[in-house]
Tab-separated table of C-alpha atoms in Angstrom:
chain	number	residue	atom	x	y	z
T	1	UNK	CA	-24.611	6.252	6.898
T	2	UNK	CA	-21.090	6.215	8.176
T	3	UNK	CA	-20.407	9.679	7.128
T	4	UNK	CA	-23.229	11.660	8.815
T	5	UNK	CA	-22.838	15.418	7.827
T	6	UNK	CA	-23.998	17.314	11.103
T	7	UNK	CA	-22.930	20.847	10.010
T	8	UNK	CA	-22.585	23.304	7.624
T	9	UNK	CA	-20.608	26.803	8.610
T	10	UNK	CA	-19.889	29.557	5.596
T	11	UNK	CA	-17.756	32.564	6.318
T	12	UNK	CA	-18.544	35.873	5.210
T	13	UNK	CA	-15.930	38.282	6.323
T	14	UNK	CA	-15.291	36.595	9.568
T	15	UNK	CA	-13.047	36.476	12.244
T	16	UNK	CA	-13.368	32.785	12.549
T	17	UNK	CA	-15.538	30.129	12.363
T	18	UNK	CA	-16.553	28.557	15.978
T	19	UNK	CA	-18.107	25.579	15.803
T	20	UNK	CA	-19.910	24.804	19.462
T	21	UNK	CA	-21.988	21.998	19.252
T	22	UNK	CA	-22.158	18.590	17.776
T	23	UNK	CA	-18.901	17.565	18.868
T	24	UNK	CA	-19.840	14.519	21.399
T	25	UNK	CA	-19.414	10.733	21.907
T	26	UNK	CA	-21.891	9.796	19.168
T	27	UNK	CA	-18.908	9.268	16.409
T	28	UNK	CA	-15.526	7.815	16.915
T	29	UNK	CA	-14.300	10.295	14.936
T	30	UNK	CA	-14.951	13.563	13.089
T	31	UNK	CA	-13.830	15.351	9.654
T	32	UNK	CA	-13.757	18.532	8.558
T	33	UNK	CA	-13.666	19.345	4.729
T	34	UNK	CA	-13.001	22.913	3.803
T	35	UNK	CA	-13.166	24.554	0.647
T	36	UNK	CA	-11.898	27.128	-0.448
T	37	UNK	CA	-11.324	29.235	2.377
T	38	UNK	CA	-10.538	32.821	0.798
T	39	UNK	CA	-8.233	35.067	3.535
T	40	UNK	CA	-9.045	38.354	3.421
T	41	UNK	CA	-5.126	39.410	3.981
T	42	UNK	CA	-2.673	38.232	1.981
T	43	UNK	CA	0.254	35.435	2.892
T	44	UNK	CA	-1.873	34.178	6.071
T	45	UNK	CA	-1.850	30.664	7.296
T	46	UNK	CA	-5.056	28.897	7.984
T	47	UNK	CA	-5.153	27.483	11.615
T	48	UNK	CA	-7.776	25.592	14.054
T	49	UNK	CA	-7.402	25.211	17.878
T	50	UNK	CA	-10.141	23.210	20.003
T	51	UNK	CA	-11.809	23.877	23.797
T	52	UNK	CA	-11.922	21.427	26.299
T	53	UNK	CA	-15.410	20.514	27.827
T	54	UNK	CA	-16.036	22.578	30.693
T	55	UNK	CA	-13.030	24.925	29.781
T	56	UNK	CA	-12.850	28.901	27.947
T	57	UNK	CA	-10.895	29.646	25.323
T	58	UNK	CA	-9.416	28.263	22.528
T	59	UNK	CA	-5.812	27.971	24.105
T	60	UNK	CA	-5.461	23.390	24.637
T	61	UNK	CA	-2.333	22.176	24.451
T	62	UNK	CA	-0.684	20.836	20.951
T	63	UNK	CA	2.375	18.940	20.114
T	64	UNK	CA	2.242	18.698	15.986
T	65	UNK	CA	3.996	18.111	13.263
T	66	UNK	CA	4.034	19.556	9.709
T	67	UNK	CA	5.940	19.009	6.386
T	68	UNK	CA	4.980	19.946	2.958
T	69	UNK	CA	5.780	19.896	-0.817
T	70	UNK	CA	5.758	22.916	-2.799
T	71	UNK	CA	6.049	24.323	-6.889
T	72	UNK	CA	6.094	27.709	-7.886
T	73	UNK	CA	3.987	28.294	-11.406
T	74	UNK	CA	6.983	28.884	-13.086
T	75	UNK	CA	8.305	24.950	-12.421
T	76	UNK	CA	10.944	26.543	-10.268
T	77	UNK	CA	11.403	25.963	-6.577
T	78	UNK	CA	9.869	22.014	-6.058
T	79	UNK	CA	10.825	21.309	-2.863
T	80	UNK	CA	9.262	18.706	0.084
T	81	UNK	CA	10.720	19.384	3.463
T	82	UNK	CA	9.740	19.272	7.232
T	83	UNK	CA	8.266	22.910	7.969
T	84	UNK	CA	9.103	24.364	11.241
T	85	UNK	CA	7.309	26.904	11.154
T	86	UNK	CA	4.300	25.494	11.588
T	87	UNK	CA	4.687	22.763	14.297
T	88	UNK	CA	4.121	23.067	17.990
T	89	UNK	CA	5.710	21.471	20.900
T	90	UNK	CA	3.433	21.937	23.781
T	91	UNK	CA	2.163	25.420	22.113
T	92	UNK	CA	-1.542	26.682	23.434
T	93	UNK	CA	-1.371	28.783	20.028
T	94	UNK	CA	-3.821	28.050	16.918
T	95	UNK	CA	-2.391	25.071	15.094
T	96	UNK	CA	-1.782	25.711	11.345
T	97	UNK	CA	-3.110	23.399	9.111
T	98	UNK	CA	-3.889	23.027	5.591
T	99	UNK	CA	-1.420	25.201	3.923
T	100	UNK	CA	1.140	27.880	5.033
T	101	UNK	CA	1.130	31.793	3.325
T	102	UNK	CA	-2.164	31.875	1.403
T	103	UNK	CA	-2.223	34.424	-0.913
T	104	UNK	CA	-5.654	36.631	-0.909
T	105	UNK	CA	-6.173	37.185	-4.321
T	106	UNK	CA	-9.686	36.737	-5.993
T	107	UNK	CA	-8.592	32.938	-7.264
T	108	UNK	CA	-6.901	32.079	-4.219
T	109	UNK	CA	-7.596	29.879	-1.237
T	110	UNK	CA	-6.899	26.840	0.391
T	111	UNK	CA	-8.809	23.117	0.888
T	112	UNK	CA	-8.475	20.293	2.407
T	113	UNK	CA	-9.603	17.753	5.390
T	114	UNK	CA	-9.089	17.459	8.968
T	115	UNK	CA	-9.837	14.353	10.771
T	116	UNK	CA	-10.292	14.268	14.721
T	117	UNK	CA	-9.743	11.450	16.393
T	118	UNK	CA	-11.361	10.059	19.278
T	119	UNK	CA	-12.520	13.978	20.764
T	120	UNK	CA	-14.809	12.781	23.783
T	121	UNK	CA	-12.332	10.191	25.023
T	122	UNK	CA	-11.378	11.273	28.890
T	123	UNK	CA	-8.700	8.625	28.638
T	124	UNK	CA	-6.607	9.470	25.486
T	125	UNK	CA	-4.644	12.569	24.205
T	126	UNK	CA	-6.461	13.329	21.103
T	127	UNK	CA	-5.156	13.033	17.497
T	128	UNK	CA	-5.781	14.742	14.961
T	129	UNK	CA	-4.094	14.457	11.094
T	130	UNK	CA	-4.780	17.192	8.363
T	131	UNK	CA	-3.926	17.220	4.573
T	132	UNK	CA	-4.585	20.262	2.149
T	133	UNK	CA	-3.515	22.689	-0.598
T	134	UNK	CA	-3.457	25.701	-1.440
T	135	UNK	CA	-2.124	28.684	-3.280
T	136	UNK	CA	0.669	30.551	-1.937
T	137	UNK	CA	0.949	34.523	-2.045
T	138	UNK	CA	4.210	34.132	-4.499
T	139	UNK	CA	2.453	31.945	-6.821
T	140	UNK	CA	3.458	28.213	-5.339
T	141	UNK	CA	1.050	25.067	-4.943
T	142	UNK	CA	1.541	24.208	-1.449
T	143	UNK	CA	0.698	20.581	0.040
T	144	UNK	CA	1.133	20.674	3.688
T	145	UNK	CA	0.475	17.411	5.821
T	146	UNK	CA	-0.031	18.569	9.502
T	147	UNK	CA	-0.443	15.813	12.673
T	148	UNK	CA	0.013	15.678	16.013
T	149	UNK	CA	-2.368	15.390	19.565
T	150	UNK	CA	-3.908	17.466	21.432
T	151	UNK	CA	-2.267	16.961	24.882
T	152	UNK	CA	-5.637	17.034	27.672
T	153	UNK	CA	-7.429	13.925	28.534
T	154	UNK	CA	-10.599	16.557	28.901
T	155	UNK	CA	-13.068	15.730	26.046
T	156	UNK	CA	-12.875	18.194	23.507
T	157	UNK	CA	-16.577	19.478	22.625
T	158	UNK	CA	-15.524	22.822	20.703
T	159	UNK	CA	-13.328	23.829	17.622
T	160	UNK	CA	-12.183	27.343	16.255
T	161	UNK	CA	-10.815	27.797	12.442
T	162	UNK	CA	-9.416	31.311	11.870
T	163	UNK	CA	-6.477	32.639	9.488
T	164	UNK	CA	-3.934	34.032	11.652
T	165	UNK	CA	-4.473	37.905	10.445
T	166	UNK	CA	-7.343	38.839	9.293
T	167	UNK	CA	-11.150	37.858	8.462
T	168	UNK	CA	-12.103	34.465	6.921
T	169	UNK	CA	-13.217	36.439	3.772
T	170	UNK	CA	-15.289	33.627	2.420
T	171	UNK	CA	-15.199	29.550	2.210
T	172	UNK	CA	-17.340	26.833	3.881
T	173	UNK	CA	-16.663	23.946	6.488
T	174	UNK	CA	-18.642	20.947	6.883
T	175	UNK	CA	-18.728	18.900	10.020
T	176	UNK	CA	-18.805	14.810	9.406
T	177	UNK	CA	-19.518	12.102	11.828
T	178	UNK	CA	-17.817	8.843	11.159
T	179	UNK	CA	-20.148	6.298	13.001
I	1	UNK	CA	-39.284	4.079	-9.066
I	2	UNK	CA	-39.056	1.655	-6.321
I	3	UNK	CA	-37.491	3.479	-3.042
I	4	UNK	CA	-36.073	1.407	-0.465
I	5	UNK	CA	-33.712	4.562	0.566
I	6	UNK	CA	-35.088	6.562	3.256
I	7	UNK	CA	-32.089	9.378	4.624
I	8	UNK	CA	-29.343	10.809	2.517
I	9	UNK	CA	-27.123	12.265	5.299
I	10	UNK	CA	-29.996	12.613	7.402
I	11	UNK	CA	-31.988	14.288	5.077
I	12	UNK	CA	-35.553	12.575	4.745
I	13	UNK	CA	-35.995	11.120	0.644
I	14	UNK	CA	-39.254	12.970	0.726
I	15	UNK	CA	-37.079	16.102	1.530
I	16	UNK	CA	-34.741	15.558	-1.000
I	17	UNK	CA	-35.055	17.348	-4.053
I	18	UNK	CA	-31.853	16.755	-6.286
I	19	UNK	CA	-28.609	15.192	-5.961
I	20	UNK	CA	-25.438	16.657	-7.307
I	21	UNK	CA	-27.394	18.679	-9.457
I	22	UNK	CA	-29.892	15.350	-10.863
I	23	UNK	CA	-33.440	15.807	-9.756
I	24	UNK	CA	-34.896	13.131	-7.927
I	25	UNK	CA	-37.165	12.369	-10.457
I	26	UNK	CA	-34.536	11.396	-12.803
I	27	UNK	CA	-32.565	9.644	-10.625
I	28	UNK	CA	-32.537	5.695	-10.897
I	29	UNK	CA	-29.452	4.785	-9.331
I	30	UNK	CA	-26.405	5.474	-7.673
I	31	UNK	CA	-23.194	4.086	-7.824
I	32	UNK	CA	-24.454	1.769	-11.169
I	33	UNK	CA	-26.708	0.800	-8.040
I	34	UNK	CA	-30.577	0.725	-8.512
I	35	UNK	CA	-32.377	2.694	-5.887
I	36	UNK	CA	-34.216	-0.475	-4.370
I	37	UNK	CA	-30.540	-1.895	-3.557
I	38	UNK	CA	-28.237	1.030	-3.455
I	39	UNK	CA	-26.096	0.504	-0.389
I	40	UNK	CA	-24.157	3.788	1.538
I	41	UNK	CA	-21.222	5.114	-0.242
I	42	UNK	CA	-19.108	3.950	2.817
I	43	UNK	CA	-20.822	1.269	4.991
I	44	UNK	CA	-19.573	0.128	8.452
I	45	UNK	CA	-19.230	-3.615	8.035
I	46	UNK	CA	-17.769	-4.689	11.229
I	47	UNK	CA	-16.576	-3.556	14.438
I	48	UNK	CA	-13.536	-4.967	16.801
I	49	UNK	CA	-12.687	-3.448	20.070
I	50	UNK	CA	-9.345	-4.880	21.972
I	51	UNK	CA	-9.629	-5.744	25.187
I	52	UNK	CA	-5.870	-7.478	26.394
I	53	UNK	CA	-5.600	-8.529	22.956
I	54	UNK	CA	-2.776	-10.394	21.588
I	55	UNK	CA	-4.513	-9.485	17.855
I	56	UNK	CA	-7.814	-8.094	16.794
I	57	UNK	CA	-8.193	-11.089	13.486
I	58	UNK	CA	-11.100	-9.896	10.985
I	59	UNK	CA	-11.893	-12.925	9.401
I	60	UNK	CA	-14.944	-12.025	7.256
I	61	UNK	CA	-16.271	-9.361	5.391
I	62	UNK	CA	-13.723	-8.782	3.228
I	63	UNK	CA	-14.770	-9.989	-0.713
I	64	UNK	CA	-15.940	-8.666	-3.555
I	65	UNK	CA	-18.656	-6.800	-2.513
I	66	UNK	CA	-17.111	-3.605	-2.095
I	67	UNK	CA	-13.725	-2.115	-4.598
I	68	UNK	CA	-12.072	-0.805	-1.358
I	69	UNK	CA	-11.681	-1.549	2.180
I	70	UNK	CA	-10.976	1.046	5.009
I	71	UNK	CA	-10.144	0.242	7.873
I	72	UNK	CA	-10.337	3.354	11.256
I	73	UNK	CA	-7.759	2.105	13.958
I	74	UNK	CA	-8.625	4.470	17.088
I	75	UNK	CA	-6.962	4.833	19.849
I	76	UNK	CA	-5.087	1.602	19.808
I	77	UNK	CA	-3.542	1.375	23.075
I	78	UNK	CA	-0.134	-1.083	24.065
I	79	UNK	CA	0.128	-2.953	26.448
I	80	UNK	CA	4.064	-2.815	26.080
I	81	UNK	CA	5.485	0.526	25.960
I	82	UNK	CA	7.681	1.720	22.397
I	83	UNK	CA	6.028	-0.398	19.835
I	84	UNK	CA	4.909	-0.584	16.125
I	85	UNK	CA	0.995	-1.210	15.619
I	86	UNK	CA	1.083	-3.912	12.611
I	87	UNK	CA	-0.925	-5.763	9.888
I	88	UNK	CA	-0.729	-8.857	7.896
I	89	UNK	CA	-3.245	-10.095	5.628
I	90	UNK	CA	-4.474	-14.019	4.623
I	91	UNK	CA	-4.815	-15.128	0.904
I	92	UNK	CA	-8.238	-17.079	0.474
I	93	UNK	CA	-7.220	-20.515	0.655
I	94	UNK	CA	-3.857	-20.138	2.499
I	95	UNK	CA	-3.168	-20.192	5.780
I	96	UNK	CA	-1.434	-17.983	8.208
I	97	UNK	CA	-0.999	-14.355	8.108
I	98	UNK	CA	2.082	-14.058	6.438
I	99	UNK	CA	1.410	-12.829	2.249
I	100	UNK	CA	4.579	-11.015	0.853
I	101	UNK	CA	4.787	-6.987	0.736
I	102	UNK	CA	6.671	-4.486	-0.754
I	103	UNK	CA	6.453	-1.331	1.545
I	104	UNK	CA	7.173	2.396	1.984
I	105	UNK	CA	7.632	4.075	4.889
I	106	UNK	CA	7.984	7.674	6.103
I	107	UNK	CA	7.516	9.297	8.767
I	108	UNK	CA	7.455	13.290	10.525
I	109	UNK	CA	8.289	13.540	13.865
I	110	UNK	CA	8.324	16.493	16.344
I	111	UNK	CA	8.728	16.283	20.486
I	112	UNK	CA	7.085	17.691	23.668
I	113	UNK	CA	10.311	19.670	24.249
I	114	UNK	CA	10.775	21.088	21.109
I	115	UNK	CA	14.004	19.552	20.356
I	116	UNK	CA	13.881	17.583	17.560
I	117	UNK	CA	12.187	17.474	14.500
I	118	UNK	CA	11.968	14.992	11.415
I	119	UNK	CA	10.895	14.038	7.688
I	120	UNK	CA	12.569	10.971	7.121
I	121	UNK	CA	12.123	7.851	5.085
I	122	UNK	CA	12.108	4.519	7.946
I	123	UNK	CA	14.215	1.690	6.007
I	124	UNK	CA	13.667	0.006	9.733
I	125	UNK	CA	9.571	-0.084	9.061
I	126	UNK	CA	9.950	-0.972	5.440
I	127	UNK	CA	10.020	-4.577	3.897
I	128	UNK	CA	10.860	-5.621	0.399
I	129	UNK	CA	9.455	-9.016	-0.327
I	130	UNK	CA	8.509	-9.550	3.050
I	131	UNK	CA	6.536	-11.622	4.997
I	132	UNK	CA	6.107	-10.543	8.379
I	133	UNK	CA	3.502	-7.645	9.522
I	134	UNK	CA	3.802	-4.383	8.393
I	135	UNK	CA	4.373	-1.519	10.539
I	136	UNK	CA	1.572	0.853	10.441
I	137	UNK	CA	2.031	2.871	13.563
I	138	UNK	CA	5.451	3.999	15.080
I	139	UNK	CA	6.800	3.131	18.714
I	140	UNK	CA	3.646	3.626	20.795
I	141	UNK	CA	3.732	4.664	24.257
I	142	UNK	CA	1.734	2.860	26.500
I	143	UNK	CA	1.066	5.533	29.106
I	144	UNK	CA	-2.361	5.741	30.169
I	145	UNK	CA	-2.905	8.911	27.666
I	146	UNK	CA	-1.068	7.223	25.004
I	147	UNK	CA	-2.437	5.591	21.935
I	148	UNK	CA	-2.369	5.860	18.020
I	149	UNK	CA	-4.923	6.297	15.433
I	150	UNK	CA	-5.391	6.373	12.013
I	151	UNK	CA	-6.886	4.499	8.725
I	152	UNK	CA	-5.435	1.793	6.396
I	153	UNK	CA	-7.284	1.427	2.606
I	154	UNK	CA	-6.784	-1.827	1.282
I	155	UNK	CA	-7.918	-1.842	-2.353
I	156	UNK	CA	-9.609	-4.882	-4.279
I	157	UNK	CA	-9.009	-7.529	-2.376
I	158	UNK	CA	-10.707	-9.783	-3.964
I	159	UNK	CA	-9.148	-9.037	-7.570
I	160	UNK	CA	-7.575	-12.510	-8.484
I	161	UNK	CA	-5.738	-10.194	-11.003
I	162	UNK	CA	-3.500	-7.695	-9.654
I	163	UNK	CA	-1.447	-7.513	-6.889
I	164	UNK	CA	-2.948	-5.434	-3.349
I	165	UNK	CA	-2.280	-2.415	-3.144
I	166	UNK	CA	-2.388	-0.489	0.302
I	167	UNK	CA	-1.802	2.711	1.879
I	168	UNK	CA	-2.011	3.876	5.863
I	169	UNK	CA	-1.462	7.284	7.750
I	170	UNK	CA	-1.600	7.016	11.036
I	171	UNK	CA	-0.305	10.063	14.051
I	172	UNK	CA	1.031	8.420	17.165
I	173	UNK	CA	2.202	9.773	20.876
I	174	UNK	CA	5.006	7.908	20.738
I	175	UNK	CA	6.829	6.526	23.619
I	176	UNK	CA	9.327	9.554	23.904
I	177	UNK	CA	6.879	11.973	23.921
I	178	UNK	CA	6.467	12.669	20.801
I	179	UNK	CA	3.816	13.334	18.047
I	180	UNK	CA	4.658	11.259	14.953
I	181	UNK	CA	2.682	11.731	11.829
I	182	UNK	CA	3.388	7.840	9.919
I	183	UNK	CA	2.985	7.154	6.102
I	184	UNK	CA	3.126	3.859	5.063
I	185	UNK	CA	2.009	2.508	1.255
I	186	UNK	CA	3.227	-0.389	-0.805
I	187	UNK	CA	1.286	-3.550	-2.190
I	188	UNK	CA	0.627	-7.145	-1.160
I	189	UNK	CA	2.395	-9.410	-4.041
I	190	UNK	CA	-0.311	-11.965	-4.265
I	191	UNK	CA	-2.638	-12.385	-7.199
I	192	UNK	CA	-4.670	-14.595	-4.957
I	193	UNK	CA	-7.962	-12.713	-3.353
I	194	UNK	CA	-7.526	-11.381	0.426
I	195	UNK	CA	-10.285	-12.229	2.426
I	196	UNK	CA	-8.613	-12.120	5.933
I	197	UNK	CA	-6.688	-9.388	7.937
I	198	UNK	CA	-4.871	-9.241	11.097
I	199	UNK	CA	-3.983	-6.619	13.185
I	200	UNK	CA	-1.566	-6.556	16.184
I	201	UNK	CA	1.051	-5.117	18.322
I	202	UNK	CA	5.254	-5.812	17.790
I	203	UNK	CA	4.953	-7.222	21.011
I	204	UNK	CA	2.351	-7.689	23.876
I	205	UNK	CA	-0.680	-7.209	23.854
I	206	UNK	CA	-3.603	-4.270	22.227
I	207	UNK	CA	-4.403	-3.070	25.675
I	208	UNK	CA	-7.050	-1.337	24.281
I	209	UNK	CA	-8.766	0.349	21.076
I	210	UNK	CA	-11.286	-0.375	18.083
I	211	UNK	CA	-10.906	-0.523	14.650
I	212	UNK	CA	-14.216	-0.184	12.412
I	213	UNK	CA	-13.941	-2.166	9.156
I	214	UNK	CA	-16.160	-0.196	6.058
I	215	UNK	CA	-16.711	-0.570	2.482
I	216	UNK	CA	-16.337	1.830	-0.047
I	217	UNK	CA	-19.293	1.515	-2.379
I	218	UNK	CA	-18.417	-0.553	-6.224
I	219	UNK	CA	-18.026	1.605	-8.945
C-alpha cells in the first residue's frame, strides 16, 4: 500500500495534538489529513510546528509562505492575495496552516492536508506544502495554500498541531506514510 | 468470494469488518475491481533515484493501466546552483521529448530575511504551444541543504482522445534563500497516448533526489 495510515489522533478539548512517534525513515514522505478541527475560541488560526530528533520543544526554524482566496456568504468580498500574516521568515513560532480566523461556532471548522517532505533526511532542509479550508469567524470560505521548509538538517521525528488560543475543541488527524 | 487481498492499510482481511460502511460480506469488488485482482488505490510502480544525473528518463510504466499518474519528486538536488527542475513527455511512437504544452504558472514566494514577499503569475515559466520542458520547480539552490520537492499528476495518458492534462505543486529553497511555494497546470496538446516522461534540470546535472512513479487505481 503506498498510503500506509500509521495513526489516528482525535481531540477532545485539547491543547494540542502531539504526535511522537512514527515519524522515521520508513516513508519518503508523510501526510496529514485533518477534518474538521472545531476551535474552541473563536477567530483562531490552526498551526503545526515540528521537533528535531534529539531536540525539546516545538520551537525549529521555518521560512513559509502563505496566500489564500476568500468569499464571504453574502458573495461579497472574493478576494485571492498573498497573506502576510501568516508566513515566517526564519520564525521558531507555530506555522499556520490550513486556514486563517476560524470561527468556533457549532458548524464551524477547518480541513485540509499537510504533506512532509523528506522528515528523516540529515542532509536536506525539510519541505513541507499544506492546502485547506475553512470557515471564517465573519462568515467567509477561506482557502489558504501554506509552503515553505523547515530550516535544520536534524531529522525531524515529532509534530505539534494546536490553534493558536485556545483548546482543539474537537476534530481528528490521521498520520499517512507514502512508501 | 475468492480473496487474494490480505491488508487494507495494515489492517489484516480477517480483521476487517466493513468498508466505508459495506460489510465485508457484501463486498465483491473495489474500484469495478473483483477482489481476486483488485490492485491498491495508489500503487508505487517505479522508483528513480539521481545520482550526477543529466535526466532521470521513465520509459515504462506509463499506459492504460491506471486513469492517473503521480509522480513524488523529493528532494531533487542541482548540481548547478539557481535552476528550474523540468519535464517533458514522449508520444508513443514519436521520438524525443519534446510534445507541445500549454502552461500556467504561479508562484508565492517569501525570504530568509523577511524582505520580500510574492503571489505572482511567472510568464518566464509559462509556454504557450511549446515544446521545450516545462518548469516545475523554481531556481533551486544547490547548497548542500538545498533541494525541492513536490508531485506532478499526469492524467490519462494513454487516452488517444483528449489532449493531457497536468498539474504540479512543488515548494523549493531557492537559490536566494528563499521558500517558494510553485503551481504549475496546463495540458499536453497531443491526442497521441504518452507512454514516456523525462525529468531534468535547466542546466547541469540532478545531483541528487528520487522521484517514485504510482498509479492511481481505474475507475
Amino acid at each position: 500500500m503506498a498510503l500506509t495510515l500509521i495513526s489516528t489522533h482525535t481531540a477532545s478539548a485539547d491543547s494540542s495534538i502531539d504526535i511522537t512517534s512514527g515519524i522515521t525513515s520508513t516513508y519518503d514522505s508523510y501526510e496529514f489529513h485533518m477534518v474538521n478541527m472545531h476551535p474552541a475560541n473563536n477567530n483562531v488560526n490552526f498551526t503545526f510546528q515540528v521537533n528535531a530528533d534529539g531536540q525539546s520543544g516545538f520551537n525549529e526554524t521555518i521560512t513559509s509562505t502563505s496566500f489564500r482566496a476568500y468569499l464571504k456568504e453574502d458573495g461579497t468580498g472574493g478576494t485571492l492575495g498573498y497573506d502576510g500574516g501568516a508566513d515566517q521568515a526564519e520564525g521558531t513560532a507555530y506555522q499556520r496552516i490550513l486556514s486563517t480566523g476560524t470561527g468556533s461556532d457549532n458548524d464551524q471548522c477547518v480541513s485540509g492536508v499537510m504533506t512532509l517532505f523528506a522528515p528523516a533526511s540529515t542532509t536536506y532542509v525539510k519541505h513541507f506544502t499544506a492546502v485547506g479550508n475553512g470557515t471564517d469567524h465573519g462568515e467567509y470560505e477561506v482557502t489558504s495554500y501554506m509552503g515553505g521548509y523547515i530550516n535544520v538538517t536534524a531529522a525531524i521525528d515529532e509534530i505539534s498541531f494546536k490553534f493558536d488560543s485556545g483548546n482543539i475543541d474537537a476534530g481528528t488527524i490521521k498520520m499517512f506514510g507514502v512508501s | 468470494m475468492a480473496n487474494a487481498v490480505e491488508k487494507f492499510n495494515n489492517v489484516a482481511i480477517a480483521s476487517t469488518e466493513a468498508i466505508n460502511g459495506i460489510t465485508d460480506a457484501n463486498l465483491q469488488a473495489l474500484n469495478g475491481l473483483e477482489f481476486t485482482g483488485v490492485p491498491d488505490a495508489h500503487t508505487l510502480i517505479s522508483t528513480h533515484t539521481a545520482s550526477a544525473s543529466s535526466s532521470l528518463d521513465i520509459t515504462s510504466g506509463i499506459d492504460s493501466t491506471y486513469d492517473v499518474y503521480e509522480f513524488r519528486f523529493v528532494n531533487m538536488h542541482p548540481a548547478t546552483n539557481g535552476v528550474d527542475f523540468f519535464f517533458q513527455v514522449n508520444a508513443a511512437g514519436a521520438s524525443g521529448f519534446n510534445e507541445t504544452m500549454t502552461t500556467t504558472v504561479f508562484r508565492a514566494a517569501h525570504d530568509e530575511a523577511d524582505s520580500a514577499t510574492t503571489l505572482t503569475y511567472q510568464t518566464s515559466d509559462d509556454q504557450a504551444q511549446g515544446t521545450g520542458y516545462q518548469s516545475i520547480g523554481n531556481y533551486g539552490g544547490n547548497d548542500n541543504d538545498q533541494a525541492v520537492s513536490g508531485v506532478l499528476t499526469l492524467y490519462a495518458p494513454s487516452s488517444t482522445t483528449y489532449v493531457k492534462h497536468f498539474t504540479a505543486r512543488a515548494t523549493d529553497h531557492m537559490a536566494h534563500d528563499q521558500a517558494g511555494d510553485f503551481f504549475v497546470a496546463g495540458y499536453i496538446n497531443t491526442t497521441s497516448a504518452i507512454d514516456e516522461i523525462s525529468f531534468k534540470m535547466e542546466a547541469g546535472n540532478i545531483d541528487a533526489g528520487t522521484i517514485k512513479m504510482y498509479g492511481i487505481a481505474t475507475s
